[in-house]
Coordinates of C-alpha atoms and ligand atoms in Angstrom, one line a residue:
M84 CA 52.6 73.9 77.1
C85 CA 53.9 72.6 74.4
G86 CA 51.6 73.5 70.8
I87 CA 50.7 70.3 69.2
V88 CA 49.0 70.5 65.1
G89 CA 48.2 67.4 62.8
Y90 CA 47.0 67.0 59.4
V91 CA 45.8 64.4 57.2
G92 CA 44.3 65.0 53.7
Q93 CA 42.8 63.2 50.8
P94 CA 45.6 61.3 48.9
G95 CA 45.7 62.9 45.2
A96 CA 43.2 65.4 46.2
V97 CA 44.2 68.3 43.3
D98 CA 41.7 70.7 44.1
R99 CA 43.7 72.0 47.2
E100 CA 45.7 74.6 47.4
Y101 CA 47.7 73.7 50.3
Y102 CA 49.4 70.3 51.5
A103 CA 50.4 69.1 55.1
L104 CA 53.2 71.1 55.9
D105 CA 51.2 74.2 54.8
V106 CA 48.6 73.1 57.4
V107 CA 50.7 72.2 59.8
L108 CA 53.0 75.3 59.7
E109 CA 49.8 77.9 60.1
G110 CA 48.8 75.9 63.0
L111 CA 52.0 75.9 65.0
R112 CA 52.0 79.9 64.2
R113 CA 48.4 80.0 65.6
L114 CA 49.8 78.3 68.6
E115 CA 52.7 80.4 68.9
Y116 CA 51.7 82.4 71.8
R117 CA 51.5 79.2 73.9
G118 CA 55.3 80.2 74.2
Y119 CA 58.0 77.7 73.2
D120 CA 61.3 77.3 72.6
S121 CA 61.7 75.0 69.2
A122 CA 59.4 73.7 66.6
G123 CA 59.5 70.8 64.2
V124 CA 57.7 69.4 61.5
A125 CA 57.3 65.8 59.9
V126 CA 55.6 64.4 57.1
V127 CA 54.7 61.1 55.4
A128 CA 55.6 60.9 52.1
E129 CA 56.5 57.8 48.6
G130 CA 56.6 55.3 51.9
A131 CA 59.4 57.8 54.1
V132 CA 59.4 59.8 57.2
E133 CA 60.6 63.1 56.8
H134 CA 61.3 65.7 59.3
R135 CA 63.0 69.1 59.9
K136 CA 63.4 70.6 63.5
K137 CA 65.0 73.7 64.9
A138 CA 65.6 75.3 68.6
G139 CA 64.3 78.5 68.6
K140 CA 60.8 80.1 67.0
V141 CA 59.0 79.1 63.7
A142 CA 61.1 81.6 61.7
A143 CA 64.3 79.5 62.6
L144 CA 62.5 76.3 61.5
D145 CA 61.1 78.1 58.2
A146 CA 64.7 79.3 57.4
E147 CA 65.7 75.3 58.0
L148 CA 62.6 74.2 55.6
E149 CA 63.8 76.8 52.7
A150 CA 67.5 75.4 52.8
S151 CA 65.9 71.9 53.0
P152 CA 62.5 71.5 51.7
L153 CA 60.7 68.6 52.6
P154 CA 58.2 66.7 50.0
H155 CA 54.8 67.4 49.3
S156 CA 52.8 65.6 51.5
I157 CA 48.9 65.0 52.9
L158 CA 49.9 63.7 55.7
G159 CA 51.8 65.7 58.4
I160 CA 52.4 66.8 62.7
G161 CA 54.1 69.6 63.8
H162 CA 54.8 70.7 67.2
T163 CA 56.3 73.8 69.4
R164 CA 57.9 72.8 72.6
W165 CA 58.3 74.3 76.0
A166 CA 61.3 72.6 77.3
T167 CA 60.3 70.8 80.5
H168 CA 62.8 67.7 80.6
G169 CA 66.2 68.8 78.4
G170 CA 66.9 71.9 77.7
P171 CA 65.9 73.9 74.4
T172 CA 68.4 72.1 71.6
D173 CA 67.4 70.8 68.1
P174 CA 67.9 67.4 69.4
N175 CA 65.8 67.5 72.0
A176 CA 63.2 69.4 69.9
H177 CA 60.0 67.3 68.5
P178 CA 59.2 65.1 66.3
H179 CA 61.6 62.5 67.6
V180 CA 62.2 60.2 64.9
V181 CA 62.5 56.3 65.5
D182 CA 62.2 52.9 64.3
N183 CA 65.0 53.8 61.6
G184 CA 63.3 56.7 60.8
R185 CA 59.8 55.8 60.1
L186 CA 58.3 56.5 63.4
A187 CA 57.7 60.4 64.0
V188 CA 56.2 61.2 67.7
V189 CA 55.6 64.4 69.0
H190 CA 54.4 65.0 72.6
N191 CA 53.0 67.4 74.7
G192 CA 53.3 66.7 79.1
I193 CA 55.4 64.7 81.5
I194 CA 56.0 61.1 81.6
E195 CA 56.6 60.4 85.4
N196 CA 57.9 57.0 84.5
F197 CA 60.2 57.7 81.4
S198 CA 63.5 56.9 83.8
E199 CA 62.7 53.4 84.3
L200 CA 61.0 53.1 80.8
R201 CA 64.5 54.3 79.1
S202 CA 66.5 52.0 81.3
E203 CA 64.0 48.7 80.0
L204 CA 64.3 50.2 77.0
S205 CA 68.2 50.3 76.5
Q206 CA 68.4 46.8 78.3
K207 CA 66.5 45.7 74.9
G208 CA 69.2 47.7 73.0
Y209 CA 67.8 50.6 72.1
N210 CA 69.9 54.0 71.9
F211 CA 69.1 57.8 72.7
V212 CA 70.4 60.6 71.2
S213 CA 68.0 63.2 73.4
D214 CA 67.5 63.7 76.9
T215 CA 63.6 63.8 76.8
D216 CA 61.0 61.6 77.7
T217 CA 59.4 61.9 74.8
E218 CA 61.9 59.7 73.0
V219 CA 61.5 57.4 75.4
A220 CA 57.6 57.0 74.6
A221 CA 58.4 56.8 71.0
T222 CA 61.1 54.2 71.1
L223 CA 58.5 52.4 73.6
L224 CA 55.8 52.6 70.3
A225 CA 58.1 51.6 67.8
D226 CA 58.8 48.7 70.4
H227 CA 55.1 47.7 70.8
Y228 CA 54.4 48.3 67.1
N229 CA 57.3 46.0 65.6
K230 CA 56.8 43.5 68.2
D231 CA 53.4 42.9 69.6
A232 CA 51.0 45.3 67.6
A233 CA 51.4 43.3 64.1
R234 CA 52.3 46.7 62.9
D235 CA 49.2 48.1 63.9
L236 CA 49.7 51.8 64.7
T237 CA 46.5 52.1 66.7
V238 CA 47.1 48.7 69.0
A239 CA 51.0 49.9 69.3
M240 CA 49.9 53.4 70.9
R241 CA 47.0 51.6 73.2
L242 CA 49.3 49.1 74.3
T243 CA 52.2 52.0 74.7
S244 CA 49.7 54.5 76.5
Q245 CA 49.0 51.6 79.3
R246 CA 52.4 51.5 80.2
L247 CA 52.9 55.6 80.4
E248 CA 52.4 57.1 83.9
G249 CA 52.1 61.0 84.0
A250 CA 50.1 63.6 81.7
F251 CA 50.7 63.0 77.9
T252 CA 49.3 63.7 74.3
L253 CA 50.8 61.8 71.8
L254 CA 50.7 62.2 67.9
A255 CA 52.4 59.8 65.9
V256 CA 52.9 59.1 61.8
H257 CA 54.4 56.2 60.4
A258 CA 56.2 55.5 56.9
D259 CA 54.0 52.0 56.6
H260 CA 50.5 54.1 56.8
E261 CA 50.5 57.2 54.6
D262 CA 46.8 57.9 55.4
R263 CA 46.5 58.2 59.3
I264 CA 47.5 59.8 62.5
V265 CA 46.8 58.1 65.7
A266 CA 47.1 60.1 69.0
A267 CA 46.6 59.5 72.7
R268 CA 45.8 62.0 75.4
R269 CA 45.6 61.8 79.2
N270 CA 45.2 64.9 81.4
S271 CA 46.9 67.0 78.6
P272 CA 44.9 68.5 76.1
L273 CA 43.9 67.3 72.3
V274 CA 41.3 68.1 70.1
I275 CA 40.0 67.1 66.4
G276 CA 39.0 69.2 63.7
L277 CA 37.2 68.3 61.2
G278 CA 36.9 68.9 57.1
E279 CA 36.0 67.8 53.9
H280 CA 38.0 64.8 52.8
E281 CA 40.5 66.1 55.4
N282 CA 41.0 65.9 59.1
F283 CA 42.9 67.9 62.0
L284 CA 44.8 66.9 65.6
G285 CA 45.7 70.4 67.7
S286 CA 46.3 70.9 71.2
D287 CA 43.6 73.5 70.8
V288 CA 41.2 75.1 68.5
S289 CA 44.3 77.2 67.6
G290 CA 46.1 74.9 65.5
F291 CA 43.4 74.5 62.4
I292 CA 41.0 77.5 62.9
D293 CA 41.8 78.8 60.1
Y294 CA 40.4 75.3 58.2
T295 CA 37.3 74.1 60.3
K296 CA 35.1 75.3 63.0
Q297 CA 33.6 72.0 63.3
A298 CA 35.6 70.1 66.4
V299 CA 35.4 67.2 68.3
E300 CA 36.4 66.9 72.3
M301 CA 37.8 63.9 73.3
G302 CA 37.8 62.3 77.0
N303 CA 40.8 61.4 78.9
D304 CA 42.5 58.3 78.8
Q305 CA 42.1 57.8 74.7
I306 CA 43.4 57.3 71.7
V307 CA 42.0 58.9 68.1
T308 CA 42.8 57.4 64.6
I309 CA 42.3 60.4 62.0
T310 CA 42.1 59.6 58.3
A311 CA 40.9 61.9 55.7
E312 CA 37.4 60.4 55.7
G313 CA 36.8 59.9 59.4
Y314 CA 38.1 59.0 63.1
E315 CA 37.9 56.6 65.2
I316 CA 38.4 56.7 69.4
T317 CA 38.9 54.3 71.7
D318 CA 39.6 53.9 75.4
F319 CA 42.9 52.4 76.6
E320 CA 41.5 48.7 76.7
G321 CA 40.6 49.3 73.1
N322 CA 36.9 49.7 73.4
R323 CA 34.9 52.0 71.1
A324 CA 34.4 55.8 72.6
E325 CA 32.3 58.6 71.3
G326 CA 33.9 62.1 71.4
R327 CA 31.4 65.3 71.8
P328 CA 30.9 67.1 68.6
F329 CA 31.0 71.2 69.1
E330 CA 31.0 74.1 66.9
V331 CA 34.4 76.7 67.4
K332 CA 32.3 80.1 68.3
W333 CA 35.6 81.9 68.8
D334 CA 38.1 83.7 66.3
A335 CA 41.3 83.1 65.9
A336 CA 42.2 85.8 68.2
A337 CA 40.0 84.2 71.2
A338 CA 41.1 81.3 70.4
E339 CA 44.8 81.7 71.7
K340 CA 43.7 82.6 74.8
G341 CA 41.2 79.6 75.0
G342 CA 38.2 81.5 74.7
F343 CA 39.3 83.6 77.6
S344 CA 39.3 87.6 77.7
S345 CA 42.5 87.8 78.4
F346 CA 45.8 85.3 78.8
M347 CA 45.7 86.5 82.7
D348 CA 42.0 85.3 82.8
K349 CA 43.1 81.9 80.8
E350 CA 46.0 81.5 83.1
I351 CA 44.2 81.9 86.5
H352 CA 42.2 79.2 84.9
D353 CA 45.1 77.3 84.4
Q354 CA 46.0 76.9 87.7
P355 CA 45.0 73.6 89.0
A356 CA 47.0 72.0 86.0
A357 CA 50.1 74.3 86.7
V358 CA 50.1 72.8 90.5
R359 CA 49.4 69.4 89.5
D360 CA 52.4 69.4 86.7
T361 CA 54.8 70.9 88.5
L362 CA 54.0 67.8 91.3
L363 CA 54.3 65.4 88.6
G364 CA 57.2 62.8 88.4
R365 CA 58.5 64.1 91.8
L366 CA 58.4 60.6 93.3
D367 CA 60.4 57.6 92.6
E368 CA 59.6 53.8 92.6
K369 CA 59.8 53.8 96.8
G370 CA 57.3 57.0 96.9
R371 CA 60.1 59.0 98.1
L372 CA 61.0 62.6 96.9
S373 CA 63.4 62.4 94.5
L374 CA 63.8 65.9 92.8
D375 CA 66.0 64.9 89.4
E376 CA 67.1 68.2 89.0
V377 CA 68.6 69.3 92.4
H378 CA 72.4 67.8 92.0
I379 CA 74.0 69.4 95.1
D380 CA 75.6 66.9 97.0
E381 CA 73.2 65.6 100.2
S382 CA 76.0 66.0 102.6
V383 CA 76.3 69.5 101.3
L384 CA 72.6 70.2 101.7
R385 CA 72.9 68.3 105.2
S386 CA 75.0 71.0 106.3
V387 CA 73.3 73.8 104.8
D388 CA 72.7 76.2 108.3
K389 CA 70.6 78.9 106.9
I390 CA 68.7 79.7 103.8
V391 CA 68.1 82.5 102.1
V392 CA 65.4 82.6 99.5
I393 CA 66.2 85.5 96.8
A394 CA 63.3 87.1 94.1
C395 CA 61.7 89.7 93.0
G396 CA 57.9 91.3 92.9
T397 CA 55.1 88.0 93.1
A398 CA 58.2 85.8 93.1
A399 CA 59.3 87.3 96.5
Y400 CA 55.9 86.6 98.0
A401 CA 55.7 83.3 96.7
G402 CA 59.6 82.8 98.7
Q403 CA 58.0 84.4 102.2
V404 CA 55.0 82.1 101.8
A405 CA 57.4 78.7 101.1
R406 CA 59.9 80.3 104.1
Y407 CA 56.9 79.2 106.9
A408 CA 56.8 75.7 105.7
I409 CA 60.2 75.3 105.0
E410 CA 61.3 77.0 108.5
H411 CA 58.2 74.4 110.1
W412 CA 59.5 71.1 108.0
C413 CA 63.4 71.7 107.9
R414 CA 63.9 74.0 111.3
I415 CA 66.5 75.8 109.0
P416 CA 66.3 79.7 109.3
T417 CA 65.1 80.8 106.3
E418 CA 65.3 84.3 105.2
V419 CA 63.6 85.9 101.9
E420 CA 65.6 88.7 100.3
L421 CA 64.4 91.2 97.5
A422 CA 67.1 90.6 94.9
H423 CA 68.0 94.1 94.1
E424 CA 68.5 94.8 98.2
F425 CA 70.5 91.5 99.0
R426 CA 74.1 92.4 97.7
Y427 CA 73.7 95.9 98.7
R428 CA 73.4 95.1 102.4
D429 CA 76.4 93.0 102.5
P430 CA 74.8 89.7 103.7
I431 CA 76.5 87.0 105.7
V432 CA 76.4 84.3 103.1
N433 CA 79.1 81.4 102.9
E434 CA 79.6 77.4 102.1
K435 CA 76.9 76.7 104.4
T436 CA 74.2 79.0 103.2
L437 CA 71.6 77.7 100.5
V438 CA 70.0 80.2 98.3
V439 CA 67.2 79.3 96.3
A440 CA 66.3 81.8 93.6
L441 CA 62.6 81.9 92.1
S442 CA 62.0 83.1 89.1
Q443 CA 59.2 82.4 86.4
S444 CA 61.4 83.9 83.6
G445 CA 64.8 83.0 85.2
E446 CA 66.0 86.4 83.4
T447 CA 65.1 88.9 86.0
M448 CA 68.7 90.5 86.0
D449 CA 68.3 92.0 89.8
T450 CA 67.9 88.1 90.8
L451 CA 70.9 87.0 88.2
M452 CA 73.0 89.5 90.3
A453 CA 72.2 88.3 93.2
I454 CA 73.2 84.8 93.0
R455 CA 76.0 85.9 91.1
H456 CA 77.0 87.4 94.6
A457 CA 76.0 84.5 96.8
R458 CA 77.9 82.1 95.0
E459 CA 81.1 84.4 95.0
Q460 CA 80.7 84.3 98.7
G461 CA 80.8 80.2 98.9
A462 CA 76.7 79.8 98.8
K463 CA 75.1 77.1 96.6
V464 CA 72.2 77.9 94.5
V465 CA 68.8 76.2 93.7
A466 CA 67.0 77.9 91.1
I467 CA 63.0 77.0 91.0
C468 CA 62.2 78.7 87.8
N469 CA 59.7 78.4 85.0
T470 CA 61.6 78.7 82.0
N471 CA 63.8 75.6 81.2
G472 CA 67.6 76.6 80.1
S473 CA 67.1 80.5 81.0
S474 CA 69.8 82.1 82.5
I475 CA 69.3 81.9 86.3
P476 CA 69.3 77.8 86.4
R477 CA 71.8 77.9 84.4
E478 CA 74.3 80.0 86.4
S479 CA 72.8 77.8 89.3
D480 CA 74.0 74.7 91.5
A481 CA 70.9 73.4 90.4
S482 CA 67.4 73.5 89.6
L483 CA 63.4 72.9 90.6
Y484 CA 61.3 73.3 87.3
T485 CA 58.2 74.7 88.2
H486 CA 55.6 73.1 85.0
A487 CA 53.4 76.3 84.5
G488 CA 53.6 76.3 81.1
P489 CA 54.5 79.5 79.4
E490 CA 52.9 82.6 81.5
I491 CA 52.0 85.1 78.7
A492 CA 49.9 87.9 80.9
V493 CA 52.5 90.5 82.8
A494 CA 51.0 90.1 85.8
S495 CA 52.0 86.4 87.2
T496 CA 49.3 84.2 88.5
K497 CA 49.8 80.5 87.8
A498 CA 53.6 81.0 88.2
F499 CA 53.3 82.6 91.7
L500 CA 50.9 79.0 92.8
A501 CA 53.9 76.7 90.9
Q502 CA 56.5 78.4 92.6
I503 CA 54.8 77.8 95.9
T504 CA 54.6 74.2 95.2
A505 CA 58.1 73.7 94.3
A506 CA 59.4 75.5 97.2
Y507 CA 57.0 73.3 99.0
L508 CA 58.5 70.2 97.2
L509 CA 62.2 71.3 97.8
G510 CA 61.5 72.0 101.8
L511 CA 60.1 68.4 101.7
Y512 CA 63.2 67.2 100.0
L513 CA 65.5 68.8 102.6
A514 CA 63.4 67.5 105.8
Q515 CA 63.3 64.1 104.2
L516 CA 67.1 64.4 103.6
R517 CA 67.8 65.8 107.0
G518 CA 65.4 63.6 109.0
N519 CA 63.6 66.2 110.4
M520 CA 60.1 64.8 109.1
Y521 CA 59.2 60.5 109.3
A522 CA 58.5 59.5 105.9
D523 CA 54.6 59.3 106.9
E524 CA 54.7 63.1 108.1
I525 CA 56.3 63.9 104.3
A526 CA 53.3 61.4 102.6
D527 CA 50.9 63.2 104.5
V528 CA 51.7 66.6 103.2
L529 CA 52.4 65.1 99.2
D530 CA 48.4 63.7 99.7
E531 CA 47.1 66.9 100.9
L532 CA 49.3 68.8 97.9
Q533 CA 48.1 66.1 95.8
K534 CA 44.2 67.4 96.8
M535 CA 45.0 71.0 95.9
P536 CA 44.4 71.1 92.3
E537 CA 40.7 70.3 92.6
K538 CA 40.6 72.3 95.6
I539 CA 41.8 75.6 93.6
Q540 CA 39.6 74.4 91.0
E541 CA 36.4 74.8 92.8
V542 CA 37.8 78.2 94.0
I543 CA 38.0 78.9 90.3
D544 CA 34.6 77.6 89.7
A545 CA 33.0 80.1 92.5
E546 CA 34.7 83.3 91.1
E547 CA 31.7 84.9 89.6
Q548 CA 30.7 86.0 92.8
V549 CA 34.5 87.6 93.1
K550 CA 34.1 89.1 89.8
K551 CA 31.2 90.9 90.6
L552 CA 32.8 92.3 93.3
G553 CA 35.6 93.4 91.3
T554 CA 33.3 95.3 88.9
D555 CA 31.0 96.8 91.4
M556 CA 34.2 98.1 93.2
S557 CA 36.1 99.4 89.8
T558 CA 35.6 103.3 91.3
S559 CA 37.2 102.3 94.3
S560 CA 40.5 104.5 94.8
S561 CA 42.0 102.3 97.4
V562 CA 42.0 98.7 98.7
L563 CA 43.9 97.4 101.7
F564 CA 44.3 93.4 101.9
L565 CA 45.4 92.1 105.5
G566 CA 46.6 88.5 106.5
R567 CA 48.7 87.1 108.9
H568 CA 51.2 84.0 108.9
V569 CA 50.9 82.9 105.3
G570 CA 48.1 85.0 104.9
F571 CA 50.6 87.9 105.1
P572 CA 52.3 87.4 102.1
V573 CA 49.0 86.5 100.1
A574 CA 47.8 89.8 101.2
L575 CA 51.2 91.5 99.6
E576 CA 50.2 89.2 96.4
G577 CA 46.9 90.6 96.3
A578 CA 47.8 94.2 96.8
L579 CA 50.4 93.9 94.1
K580 CA 48.0 92.1 91.3
L581 CA 45.7 95.4 91.9
K582 CA 48.6 98.1 91.9
E583 CA 50.3 96.1 88.6
I584 CA 46.7 95.9 86.6
A585 CA 44.1 98.7 87.7
Y586 CA 46.7 101.2 89.1
I587 CA 44.9 102.2 92.3
H588 CA 46.6 102.4 95.5
A589 CA 46.6 99.2 97.5
E590 CA 48.5 98.1 100.3
G591 CA 49.0 94.7 102.2
F592 CA 49.6 94.6 105.6
A593 CA 50.6 92.1 108.4
A594 CA 46.8 92.0 110.4
G595 CA 48.9 92.3 113.4
E596 CA 50.7 95.7 112.4
L597 CA 47.2 97.4 111.7
K598 CA 47.3 98.7 115.8
H599 CA 50.5 100.0 115.1
G600 CA 49.8 102.3 112.6
P601 CA 47.6 101.6 109.6
I602 CA 44.5 101.3 111.2
A603 CA 44.9 105.2 110.8
L604 CA 43.7 104.5 107.2
I605 CA 40.5 103.1 108.1
E606 CA 37.9 105.3 107.0
E607 CA 33.8 104.8 106.0
G608 CA 33.8 102.5 103.3
Q609 CA 37.3 102.0 102.7
P610 CA 37.4 98.3 100.9
V611 CA 39.3 95.8 102.9
F612 CA 40.0 92.0 101.8
V613 CA 41.1 90.1 105.0
I614 CA 42.7 86.4 104.8
V615 CA 41.4 84.5 107.6
P616 CA 43.3 81.3 108.7
S617 CA 41.9 78.4 109.3
P618 CA 39.8 77.4 112.5
R619 CA 41.4 74.2 112.6
G620 CA 44.9 75.4 112.7
R621 CA 46.7 77.6 115.7
D622 CA 43.4 78.7 117.2
S623 CA 45.1 82.3 118.4
L624 CA 46.2 83.1 114.5
H625 CA 42.4 82.6 113.9
S626 CA 40.8 84.3 116.7
K627 CA 43.2 87.3 116.3
V628 CA 42.3 87.8 112.7
V629 CA 38.7 87.6 113.6
S630 CA 39.0 90.7 116.3
N631 CA 41.5 92.4 113.4
I632 CA 38.0 92.1 111.5
Q633 CA 36.1 93.6 114.3
E634 CA 38.0 96.4 114.4
I635 CA 38.0 97.7 110.7
R636 CA 34.3 97.1 110.6
A637 CA 33.5 99.1 113.5
R638 CA 36.0 101.8 111.8
G639 CA 33.3 101.5 108.6
A640 CA 35.7 99.4 106.5
I641 CA 33.9 97.3 103.9
T642 CA 35.3 93.9 105.0
I643 CA 36.1 91.2 102.0
V644 CA 36.8 88.4 103.9
I645 CA 38.3 85.2 102.4
A646 CA 37.4 82.0 104.9
E647 CA 37.3 78.3 104.8
E648 CA 34.2 76.9 104.2
G649 CA 32.7 76.1 107.6
D650 CA 34.0 78.8 109.4
E651 CA 30.9 80.6 110.8
S652 CA 32.7 83.0 112.9
V653 CA 33.4 85.5 110.7
K654 CA 29.9 86.3 109.2
D655 CA 28.7 88.8 111.6
Y656 CA 32.0 91.3 110.6
A657 CA 31.9 90.3 107.2
N658 CA 30.3 92.5 104.3
H659 CA 31.4 89.9 101.9
V660 CA 32.2 86.3 102.5
I661 CA 34.8 84.4 99.7
T662 CA 34.6 80.7 101.2
V663 CA 37.8 78.6 100.1
P664 CA 37.5 74.7 100.7
Q665 CA 39.3 73.3 103.7
A666 CA 42.8 72.8 103.7
P667 CA 46.4 72.6 105.9
T668 CA 47.1 76.3 107.3
L669 CA 50.7 76.1 105.1
L670 CA 48.7 75.0 102.0
Q671 CA 45.9 77.7 102.1
P672 CA 47.9 80.3 100.1
L673 CA 47.0 77.9 96.8
L674 CA 43.6 78.7 97.7
A675 CA 43.1 82.3 99.1
T676 CA 44.8 84.0 96.6
V677 CA 43.2 83.1 93.7
P678 CA 40.2 85.2 94.7
L679 CA 42.5 88.0 94.7
Q680 CA 43.6 87.2 91.2
V681 CA 39.8 87.2 90.1
F682 CA 39.1 90.5 91.7
A683 CA 42.1 92.0 90.2
C684 CA 41.5 91.0 86.8
A685 CA 37.7 91.9 86.9
L686 CA 38.3 95.4 88.4
A687 CA 40.9 96.0 85.8
G688 CA 38.8 94.8 82.9
A689 CA 35.6 96.8 84.5
K690 CA 38.3 100.2 83.9
G691 CA 38.6 98.8 80.5
Y692 CA 43.0 98.0 81.0
D693 CA 44.3 95.9 79.1
V694 CA 45.1 93.4 81.5
D695 CA 48.0 91.0 79.9
Q696 CA 50.3 94.2 79.0
P697 CA 49.9 96.4 81.9
R698 CA 51.4 99.9 81.5
N699 CA 55.0 100.8 82.6
L700 CA 55.6 97.1 82.8
A701 CA 57.4 94.0 81.1
K702 CA 56.8 90.4 81.6
S703 CA 60.4 89.9 82.6
V704 CA 63.1 92.7 84.0
T705 CA 66.1 92.1 82.8
V706 CA 67.5 95.3 83.5
E707 CA 69.1 96.4 87.0
Ligands
LIG1041 C1 54.3 90.1 89.1 O1 52.9 89.9 88.7 C2 55.2 90.7 88.3 N1 55.4 90.6 86.8 C3 56.6 91.0 88.5 O2 56.5 91.0 90.4 C4 57.3 89.4 88.8 O3 57.1 88.6 89.7 C5 59.2 89.9 89.0 O4 59.4 91.1 87.8 C6 59.7 88.4 89.2 O5 59.7 88.0 88.0 P1 60.5 86.7 87.7 O6 59.5 85.9 88.3 O7 60.6 86.3 85.8 O8 61.8 86.6 88.1

């Protein structure tokens, strides 16, 4: 997620020891934790907009400002960009300056209809210098500003917001108005900071917490105009609206985590947005899947006779979940390979093989080496990645980016759900292209996917029960996880979370495997999580797992059962029941995983461990 800061001070205020640029840069530094790959600032002074922007970190921007200083100003905006549309380059960095250099805009989010707006504006004679959806939004704003808003920046922002689809926070300053910032938000964060004869904007309170703790929360689909003396909020139709004032209770360090106890906790809570944003902008105007980053010739995709998913760790488990769906929808044999094993088993790979590389960081050396090997054998590679411009998508034939935003905690959570979501989109796209599924069947799955963010939120809202289990079981020396079908990789992922942050033995099994050995592990008091498939799915799946619960309960296990609401069949054999909302069988992993993440985070926290930076681990394993 990008970081945004805005500041408007009092003209002629001489008692301040800082200018707009100082405030904005300080705010961007506070927002660095959010992860980003470019940064920029713009100020308005003496009737002109001046800006500087650079790929890389704020330090690179500082150097740019050192070499080419900006004038003192009491009005400024700043941005740290996490690349989504368009790689991390200087031209793609924000602010985007348009209207003959007189209007500067920064943006957080994804404009779903930017390509149609871009062609509409091109026909009006506008040219573009970047690949970004932001430049399109800025150009549309300039067009309204000069045409039908009578140079009223607030009206122009309102008319623009009415045209934009998707998620966005926009901040705009114009050379004509040295006293104000106008901003809009839809499904993307923005908060107002209130000072004495100065006011602030931020993507979160970290952006201005060094200057004020008095803030105002805005609602969705709203526009705010801030000056040094105040602010005014309206909805997208121009009706006055009220914000919700609040006082920031966090210190700066807590603010960086959005008030959560850890980045991992924050990122677990980011998951509804991660899935929602990964789904954004994937349909064309006819409602058909259009994955504009999958640039592999359709005839090649039609000829694919094998899919190999290559990944490591959590990403590999995401691949294992996706495999069930891809095979079911596309009827293409699909294997999942651990990257570090793949090339050493002398795999059978050729030009009819489609390799899907799953990676949050895009820098995992095992995965990178594996795709190089696959490409040498003639395979086409699609990278599903969370980091725009990283090595793995760069070395692939096509990419499909997840939009989970930067994942800071070493233990992957929101990237896992976003990877599953993106892999499902790829599977549906292949099924659409190859005619394995009717359009209405694909639409039905997409409708169910669109409901998942809200259902994930429901699971998160009920987390206290799971957190208590984590603290109550913090002395456990071993926890087992059972699942069947898509629940099996979820069990593996639940075990990995516990291993990597709580440092206790944990193991995931296919529930059907119990009687072939692992049931010997069951003894009195052994905690076992069981992910139960929907009773509305394949009946045999559900009844077999319920039998598994009986078998382990009879041998003294403490059964913690994850089951969908309304499933009464598990109650007699479960010591604890964690219910998740009803969902189609193939989508249940997006829900059942969340309690396992919360459990691991709570148990490790109860042991006093640093869940964000666990021992021995790195966020990205860039060595083989
Ligand atoms: C997951 O919690 C771990 N941090 C680790 O297994 C990770 O998923 C794996 O190293 C792959 O990383 P990548 O997704 O960045 O390629």
